[in-house]
Short mmCIF file of C-alpha atoms and ligand atoms in Angstrom, two decimals:
data_model
loop_
_atom_site.label_atom_id
_atom_site.label_comp_id
_atom_site.label_asym_id
_atom_site.label_seq_id
_atom_site.Cartn_x
_atom_site.Cartn_y
_atom_site.Cartn_z
CA UNK N 1 63.49 -62.40 -94.09
CA UNK N 2 62.80 -66.04 -94.79
CA UNK N 3 59.77 -66.65 -96.95
CA UNK N 4 56.90 -68.54 -95.37
CA UNK N 5 56.47 -72.12 -96.48
CA UNK N 6 53.59 -73.71 -98.30
CA UNK N 7 53.03 -77.39 -98.82
CA UNK N 8 50.43 -78.98 -100.98
CA UNK N 9 50.04 -82.40 -102.53
CA UNK N 10 48.55 -84.05 -105.52
CA UNK N 11 47.70 -87.71 -106.00
CA UNK N 12 49.39 -89.27 -109.01
CA UNK N 13 46.41 -91.17 -110.39
CA UNK N 14 46.08 -89.64 -113.86
CA UNK N 15 47.13 -86.83 -116.11
CA UNK N 16 45.99 -83.37 -115.07
CA UNK N 17 42.95 -81.70 -116.59
CA UNK N 18 41.45 -78.21 -116.72
CA UNK N 19 39.86 -78.76 -113.31
CA UNK N 20 43.28 -79.24 -111.75
CA UNK N 21 44.78 -76.27 -113.55
CA UNK N 22 42.12 -73.61 -113.13
CA UNK N 23 40.99 -74.96 -109.75
CA UNK N 24 44.42 -75.19 -108.12
CA UNK N 25 47.66 -75.34 -110.07
CA UNK N 26 47.37 -71.86 -111.65
CA UNK N 27 47.25 -70.54 -108.10
CA UNK N 28 50.29 -72.60 -107.07
CA UNK N 29 52.24 -71.09 -109.97
CA UNK N 30 51.59 -67.63 -108.54
CA UNK N 31 52.27 -68.67 -104.94
CA UNK N 32 55.75 -69.96 -105.73
CA UNK N 33 57.00 -66.37 -105.95
CA UNK N 34 55.70 -65.39 -102.52
CA UNK N 35 56.38 -68.59 -100.61
CA UNK N 36 59.01 -71.23 -100.26
CA UNK N 37 56.92 -73.88 -101.96
CA UNK N 38 56.78 -77.65 -101.64
CA UNK N 39 54.71 -79.72 -104.04
CA UNK N 40 54.27 -83.31 -102.99
CA UNK N 41 53.53 -86.06 -105.46
CA UNK N 42 51.39 -88.00 -103.00
CA UNK N 43 52.01 -91.56 -104.17
CA UNK N 44 51.52 -93.06 -100.70
CA UNK N 45 48.12 -91.39 -100.44
CA UNK N 46 47.25 -92.50 -103.99
CA UNK N 47 47.99 -96.07 -102.92
CA UNK N 48 45.37 -95.94 -100.16
CA UNK N 49 42.83 -96.10 -103.00
CA UNK N 50 44.96 -97.91 -105.54
CA UNK N 51 46.93 -100.42 -103.50
CA UNK N 52 45.96 -103.09 -106.02
CA UNK N 53 47.06 -101.02 -108.98
CA UNK N 54 50.66 -99.99 -108.31
CA UNK N 55 51.55 -99.65 -112.02
CA UNK N 56 49.03 -96.86 -112.35
CA UNK N 57 50.49 -94.90 -109.46
CA UNK N 58 54.06 -95.50 -110.60
CA UNK N 59 53.40 -94.31 -114.14
CA UNK N 60 51.54 -91.23 -113.02
CA UNK N 61 54.27 -89.99 -110.67
CA UNK N 62 56.21 -88.88 -113.75
CA UNK N 63 53.12 -87.87 -115.75
CA UNK N 64 51.89 -85.53 -113.01
CA UNK N 65 55.38 -84.13 -112.49
CA UNK N 66 55.62 -83.39 -116.22
CA UNK N 67 52.19 -81.74 -116.08
CA UNK N 68 53.24 -79.53 -113.16
CA UNK N 69 56.46 -78.51 -114.89
CA UNK N 70 54.63 -77.77 -118.14
CA UNK N 71 52.09 -75.64 -116.30
CA UNK N 72 54.76 -73.41 -114.81
CA UNK N 73 55.88 -74.94 -111.53
CA UNK N 74 59.52 -73.96 -111.65
CA UNK N 75 62.01 -76.32 -110.01
CA UNK N 76 64.39 -73.39 -109.51
CA UNK N 77 61.87 -71.70 -107.26
CA UNK N 78 60.00 -74.68 -105.79
CA UNK N 79 60.60 -78.17 -104.50
CA UNK N 80 58.77 -81.04 -106.14
CA UNK N 81 59.18 -84.32 -104.28
CA UNK N 82 57.80 -87.84 -104.04
CA UNK N 83 56.03 -88.72 -100.80
CA UNK N 84 57.28 -92.30 -100.52
CA UNK N 85 60.91 -91.16 -100.61
CA UNK N 86 60.42 -89.47 -97.23
CA UNK N 87 60.12 -92.28 -94.66
CA UNK N 88 59.76 -89.66 -91.90
CA UNK N 89 56.24 -88.97 -93.18
CA UNK N 90 55.28 -92.61 -92.61
CA UNK N 91 56.95 -92.48 -89.21
CA UNK N 92 55.06 -89.37 -88.13
CA UNK N 93 51.84 -90.97 -89.33
CA UNK N 94 52.30 -93.83 -86.88
CA UNK N 95 52.77 -91.50 -83.91
CA UNK N 96 49.94 -89.20 -84.93
CA UNK N 97 47.57 -92.13 -85.30
CA UNK N 98 47.47 -92.42 -81.50
CA UNK N 99 46.09 -88.91 -81.31
CA UNK N 100 43.00 -89.45 -83.46
CA UNK N 101 39.92 -91.45 -82.59
CA UNK N 102 38.18 -93.69 -85.10
CA UNK N 103 34.98 -91.75 -84.53
CA UNK N 104 36.72 -88.52 -85.46
CA UNK N 105 38.07 -90.02 -88.67
CA UNK N 106 34.67 -91.34 -89.71
CA UNK N 107 33.23 -87.89 -89.03
CA UNK N 108 35.69 -86.17 -91.39
CA UNK N 109 33.39 -84.79 -94.12
CA UNK N 110 35.91 -85.43 -96.91
CA UNK N 111 36.38 -89.06 -95.87
CA UNK N 112 32.63 -89.45 -95.39
CA UNK N 113 31.90 -88.25 -98.93
CA UNK N 114 34.61 -90.45 -100.37
CA UNK N 115 33.29 -93.54 -98.57
CA UNK N 116 29.81 -92.77 -99.90
CA UNK N 117 31.17 -92.45 -103.43
CA UNK N 118 32.97 -95.77 -103.11
CA UNK N 119 29.79 -97.47 -101.94
CA UNK N 120 27.85 -95.98 -104.84
CA UNK N 121 30.52 -97.21 -107.26
CA UNK N 122 31.09 -100.69 -105.90
CA UNK N 123 27.86 -101.23 -104.03
CA UNK N 124 29.72 -102.69 -101.08
CA UNK N 125 29.52 -102.16 -97.38
CA UNK N 126 31.93 -100.83 -94.78
CA UNK N 127 33.79 -104.13 -95.01
CA UNK N 128 35.86 -102.92 -97.93
CA UNK N 129 36.91 -99.61 -96.37
CA UNK N 130 40.51 -100.14 -95.35
CA UNK N 131 42.37 -98.87 -92.31
CA UNK N 132 44.80 -97.08 -94.62
CA UNK N 133 42.02 -95.30 -96.42
CA UNK N 134 40.17 -94.08 -93.33
CA UNK N 135 43.50 -93.03 -91.91
CA UNK N 136 44.77 -91.01 -94.84
CA UNK N 137 43.97 -87.68 -93.14
CA UNK N 138 46.50 -88.67 -90.45
CA UNK N 139 49.10 -89.27 -93.10
CA UNK N 140 48.20 -85.94 -94.68
CA UNK N 141 48.74 -84.28 -91.30
CA UNK N 142 52.22 -85.82 -91.37
CA UNK N 143 52.80 -84.44 -94.90
CA UNK N 144 51.97 -80.97 -93.75
CA UNK N 145 53.71 -80.90 -90.38
CA UNK N 146 56.91 -82.56 -91.61
CA UNK N 147 57.66 -79.22 -93.27
CA UNK N 148 57.52 -77.03 -90.20
CA UNK N 149 55.36 -74.00 -90.46
CA UNK N 150 53.94 -74.96 -93.78
CA UNK N 151 50.75 -73.22 -94.82
CA UNK N 152 48.45 -75.10 -97.12
CA UNK N 153 46.76 -73.63 -100.18
CA UNK N 154 43.22 -74.85 -99.84
CA UNK N 155 40.36 -75.76 -102.03
CA UNK N 156 37.14 -76.05 -100.06
CA UNK N 157 37.10 -79.86 -100.24
CA UNK N 158 40.42 -80.02 -98.39
CA UNK N 159 39.40 -77.78 -95.48
CA UNK N 160 38.33 -80.66 -93.20
CA UNK N 161 41.73 -82.25 -93.69
CA UNK N 162 43.52 -79.13 -92.55
CA UNK N 163 41.20 -78.84 -89.60
CA UNK N 164 42.07 -82.40 -88.67
CA UNK N 165 45.78 -81.59 -88.95
CA UNK N 166 45.36 -78.61 -86.65
CA UNK N 167 43.62 -80.80 -84.06
CA UNK N 168 46.42 -83.36 -84.20
CA UNK N 169 49.04 -80.64 -83.78
CA UNK N 170 47.24 -79.15 -80.78
CA UNK N 171 46.93 -82.53 -79.16
CA UNK N 172 50.56 -83.38 -79.82
CA UNK N 173 51.78 -80.09 -78.38
CA UNK N 174 49.53 -80.44 -75.32
CA UNK N 175 50.74 -83.93 -74.49
CA UNK N 176 54.39 -83.77 -75.51
CA UNK N 177 55.16 -80.05 -75.26
CA UNK N 178 55.32 -77.33 -77.91
CA UNK N 179 56.94 -79.03 -80.88
CA UNK N 180 54.87 -78.73 -84.03
CA UNK N 181 53.78 -75.57 -85.81
CA UNK N 182 50.04 -75.24 -86.35
CA UNK N 183 49.49 -74.96 -90.11
CA UNK N 184 47.29 -72.32 -91.59
CA UNK N 185 45.20 -72.47 -94.71
CA UNK N 186 46.09 -70.10 -97.54
CA UNK N 187 42.76 -69.17 -98.99
CA UNK N 188 42.26 -69.04 -102.70
CA UNK N 189 39.01 -68.22 -104.38
CA UNK N 190 39.55 -70.56 -107.26
CA UNK N 191 36.34 -71.90 -108.67
CA UNK N 192 35.44 -75.52 -109.08
CA UNK N 193 35.62 -76.20 -112.81
CA UNK N 194 32.58 -77.62 -114.58
CA UNK N 195 32.74 -80.59 -116.93
CA UNK N 196 31.98 -80.80 -120.66
CA UNK N 197 28.59 -82.30 -119.81
CA UNK N 198 27.59 -79.38 -117.60
CA UNK N 199 28.31 -81.31 -114.39
CA UNK N 200 29.39 -79.03 -111.51
CA UNK N 201 32.66 -80.91 -111.31
CA UNK N 202 35.17 -81.90 -113.95
CA UNK N 203 36.62 -85.27 -113.11
CA UNK N 204 38.42 -88.20 -114.65
CA UNK N 205 35.91 -90.73 -113.36
CA UNK N 206 33.05 -88.56 -114.63
CA UNK N 207 34.40 -88.79 -118.19
CA UNK N 208 33.83 -85.07 -118.74
CA UNK N 209 37.38 -83.74 -118.54
CA UNK N 210 39.64 -81.84 -120.91
CA UNK N 211 43.26 -82.86 -120.31
CA UNK N 212 46.20 -80.54 -120.64
CA UNK N 213 47.78 -83.25 -122.77
CA UNK N 214 44.76 -83.66 -125.10
CA UNK N 215 45.63 -83.56 -128.80
CA UNK N 216 43.98 -81.25 -131.32
CA UNK N 217 41.73 -84.14 -132.39
CA UNK N 218 40.73 -84.91 -128.79
CA UNK N 219 39.87 -81.24 -128.26
CA UNK N 220 37.81 -81.08 -131.46
CA UNK N 221 35.83 -84.16 -130.54
CA UNK N 222 35.22 -83.01 -126.98
CA UNK N 223 34.21 -79.45 -127.80
CA UNK N 224 31.93 -80.50 -130.66
CA UNK N 225 29.99 -82.68 -128.20
CA UNK N 226 29.99 -80.19 -125.29
CA UNK N 227 26.64 -79.32 -123.75
CA UNK N 228 24.97 -76.14 -125.07
CA UNK N 229 21.57 -74.51 -124.42
CA UNK N 230 19.13 -77.37 -125.05
CA UNK N 231 16.41 -74.90 -126.02
CA UNK N 232 18.37 -73.72 -129.03
CA UNK N 233 17.19 -75.87 -131.92
CA UNK N 234 18.10 -73.90 -135.06
CA UNK N 235 21.38 -72.12 -135.55
CA UNK N 236 19.76 -68.68 -135.56
CA UNK N 237 17.60 -69.25 -132.45
CA UNK N 238 18.53 -66.86 -129.64
CA UNK N 239 20.03 -68.75 -126.68
CA UNK N 240 21.16 -68.41 -123.10
CA UNK N 241 24.99 -68.47 -122.82
CA UNK N 242 24.78 -68.97 -119.06
CA UNK N 243 23.68 -72.59 -119.46
CA UNK N 244 26.18 -73.31 -122.23
CA UNK N 245 29.48 -75.07 -121.55
CA UNK N 246 31.03 -73.67 -124.71
CA UNK N 247 30.44 -70.13 -123.45
CA UNK N 248 31.70 -71.20 -120.03
CA UNK N 249 35.06 -72.29 -121.50
CA UNK N 250 35.29 -69.18 -123.69
CA UNK N 251 35.10 -67.22 -120.45
CA UNK N 252 37.48 -69.50 -118.56
CA UNK N 253 40.10 -69.07 -121.29
CA UNK N 254 39.66 -65.32 -121.40
CA UNK N 255 38.64 -65.17 -125.03
CA UNK N 256 39.22 -61.45 -125.88
CA UNK N 257 36.17 -61.72 -128.14
CA UNK N 258 33.91 -62.71 -125.24
CA UNK N 259 31.47 -59.78 -125.51
CA UNK N 260 30.75 -60.60 -129.14
CA UNK N 261 30.35 -64.32 -128.31
CA UNK N 262 27.82 -63.46 -125.61
CA UNK N 263 25.92 -60.85 -127.62
CA UNK N 264 25.67 -62.93 -130.78
CA UNK N 265 24.58 -66.00 -128.81
CA UNK N 266 21.82 -64.04 -127.08
CA UNK N 267 20.41 -62.52 -130.26
CA UNK N 268 20.70 -65.58 -132.45
CA UNK N 269 23.47 -64.24 -134.68
CA UNK N 270 25.85 -67.11 -133.90
CA UNK N 271 25.39 -70.82 -134.49
CA UNK N 272 26.78 -73.31 -132.00
CA UNK N 273 29.07 -74.91 -134.56
CA UNK N 274 30.76 -71.58 -135.33
CA UNK N 275 31.04 -70.87 -131.64
CA UNK N 276 32.57 -74.28 -130.97
CA UNK N 277 35.07 -73.87 -133.78
CA UNK N 278 36.17 -70.56 -132.31
CA UNK N 279 36.55 -72.20 -128.90
CA UNK N 280 38.70 -74.97 -130.38
CA UNK N 281 41.08 -72.31 -131.73
CA UNK N 282 41.20 -70.46 -128.42
CA UNK N 283 41.79 -73.68 -126.51
CA UNK N 284 44.55 -74.86 -128.80
CA UNK N 285 46.28 -71.49 -128.55
CA UNK N 286 46.15 -71.83 -124.75
CA UNK N 287 47.45 -75.40 -124.83
CA UNK N 288 50.21 -74.92 -127.37
CA UNK N 289 52.94 -73.51 -125.10
CA UNK N 290 52.00 -75.96 -122.34
CA UNK N 291 52.26 -78.89 -124.70
CA UNK N 292 55.55 -77.66 -126.11
CA UNK N 293 57.00 -77.80 -122.62
CA UNK N 294 55.35 -81.16 -122.07
CA UNK N 295 57.04 -82.51 -125.19
CA UNK N 296 60.37 -81.23 -123.94
CA UNK N 297 60.07 -83.07 -120.63
CA UNK N 298 58.64 -86.20 -122.24
CA UNK N 299 61.75 -86.38 -124.38
CA UNK N 300 64.08 -85.56 -121.46
CA UNK N 301 63.01 -88.10 -118.81
CA UNK N 302 66.41 -87.94 -117.07
CA UNK N 303 65.87 -84.27 -116.38
CA UNK N 304 62.48 -85.02 -114.82
CA UNK N 305 64.05 -87.67 -112.60
CA UNK N 306 66.81 -85.27 -111.57
CA UNK N 307 64.23 -82.69 -110.52
CA UNK N 308 62.41 -85.28 -108.40
CA UNK N 309 65.59 -86.68 -106.87
CA UNK N 310 66.94 -83.27 -105.96
CA UNK N 311 63.56 -82.10 -104.65
CA UNK N 312 63.09 -85.24 -102.58
CA UNK N 313 66.57 -84.96 -101.06
CA UNK N 314 65.95 -81.38 -100.03
CA UNK N 315 62.50 -82.17 -98.64
CA UNK N 316 63.91 -85.08 -96.69
CA UNK N 317 66.44 -82.91 -94.86
CA UNK N 318 63.63 -80.80 -93.49
CA UNK N 319 61.48 -83.78 -92.57
CA UNK N 320 64.44 -85.36 -90.76
CA UNK N 321 64.91 -82.31 -88.60
CA UNK N 322 61.20 -82.28 -87.69
CA UNK N 323 61.43 -85.98 -86.89
CA UNK N 324 64.34 -85.34 -84.52
CA UNK N 325 62.30 -82.77 -82.61
CA UNK N 326 59.34 -85.13 -82.47
CA UNK N 327 61.50 -87.95 -81.12
CA UNK N 328 62.86 -85.71 -78.41
CA UNK N 329 59.44 -84.52 -77.37
CA UNK N 330 58.05 -88.05 -77.31
CA UNK N 331 61.04 -89.27 -75.31
CA UNK N 332 61.99 -91.86 -77.88
CA UNK N 333 65.37 -90.28 -78.60
CA UNK N 334 67.26 -93.03 -76.79
CA UNK N 335 70.68 -92.68 -78.33
CA UNK N 336 72.80 -89.81 -79.49
CA UNK N 337 73.81 -91.60 -82.62
CA UNK N 338 72.05 -92.77 -85.70
CA UNK N 339 71.22 -96.45 -85.78
N1 LIG W 401 44.40 -84.95 -100.38
C1 LIG W 401 44.88 -84.13 -101.46
C2 LIG W 401 44.00 -84.41 -102.69
O1 LIG W 401 43.38 -85.44 -102.77
C3 LIG W 401 46.32 -84.40 -101.83
C4 LIG W 401 47.31 -84.14 -100.71
C5 LIG W 401 48.20 -85.04 -100.20
C6 LIG W 401 47.52 -82.92 -99.99
N2 LIG W 401 48.95 -84.48 -99.24
C7 LIG W 401 48.57 -83.18 -99.08
C8 LIG W 401 46.94 -81.65 -100.06
C9 LIG W 401 49.02 -82.18 -98.20
C10 LIG W 401 47.39 -80.65 -99.17
C11 LIG W 401 48.42 -80.93 -98.25
O2 LIG W 401 43.96 -83.60 -103.58
#
């Protein structure tokens, strides 16, 4: 029996951090055995936010690909491709855009939050919100539906985008006849990863992230300044590990010594500096094999390009066949030959 398909995307706007890995990518690595998997490097979507910074997007297409490969996405099992190499996605976006009202787009909770964040950052009004940005959920619907039957591994923040895709598909099928497959979310219970500063979210723009490509020195600096229990003043004061980011990362990384870490912290038998030094060791041991692979791909850029070219070619075949069906249904299949 054919395996079911999954499709998910990632915006190439920076190197990947722990939030990406533990929040999503570690799950993708597992899913690639059960599903026929497509991982899209969403450069077109990244440009909706970064249209004035194309160098950044260009550079990060390869960086993110290298991160994914280093983390265990296996090009023999899965397809990694670049969004902009599939013109059918842009084409579908145009046709789908007729099926979505402006009001509906503005009501999309993900878009709403992102517009709010932009306003907080730049202090500007609706004037600076572009058509492309408000419309990116339509383009994401095209990403998903281009790969017929694709399920989407979801984090909670992406749920509204899948809902929007499902609405577009229903509307398309109602107007033009059954053509597109309604995508389903693949639920994962991955947590949102907290930042070094104790913030609920780890993020590049929040400056509280640990990158998978961080050097030993970066890691030392970051861990030594991570937030611990503010009520612990002296090194033998008892403390509460549940408010401590160092303990949080010990747990996240499955430190086999975790019971001791917790017990000693609670009864004041462990100073924060000792605890941080232990975490640095645990973290470096976790990162070492990932960074070894990273180094391999960094020094074999041709191989990375080959993986993307091959993946994009394969992805395009599937998108082309979806596009043919869509053209037929929409009665814009005028000629029997390619133009
Ligand atoms: N919007 C997603 C994000 O910001 C990235 C993405 C692009 C995506 N295309 C997708 C996710 C298709 C799921 C399916 O992380």
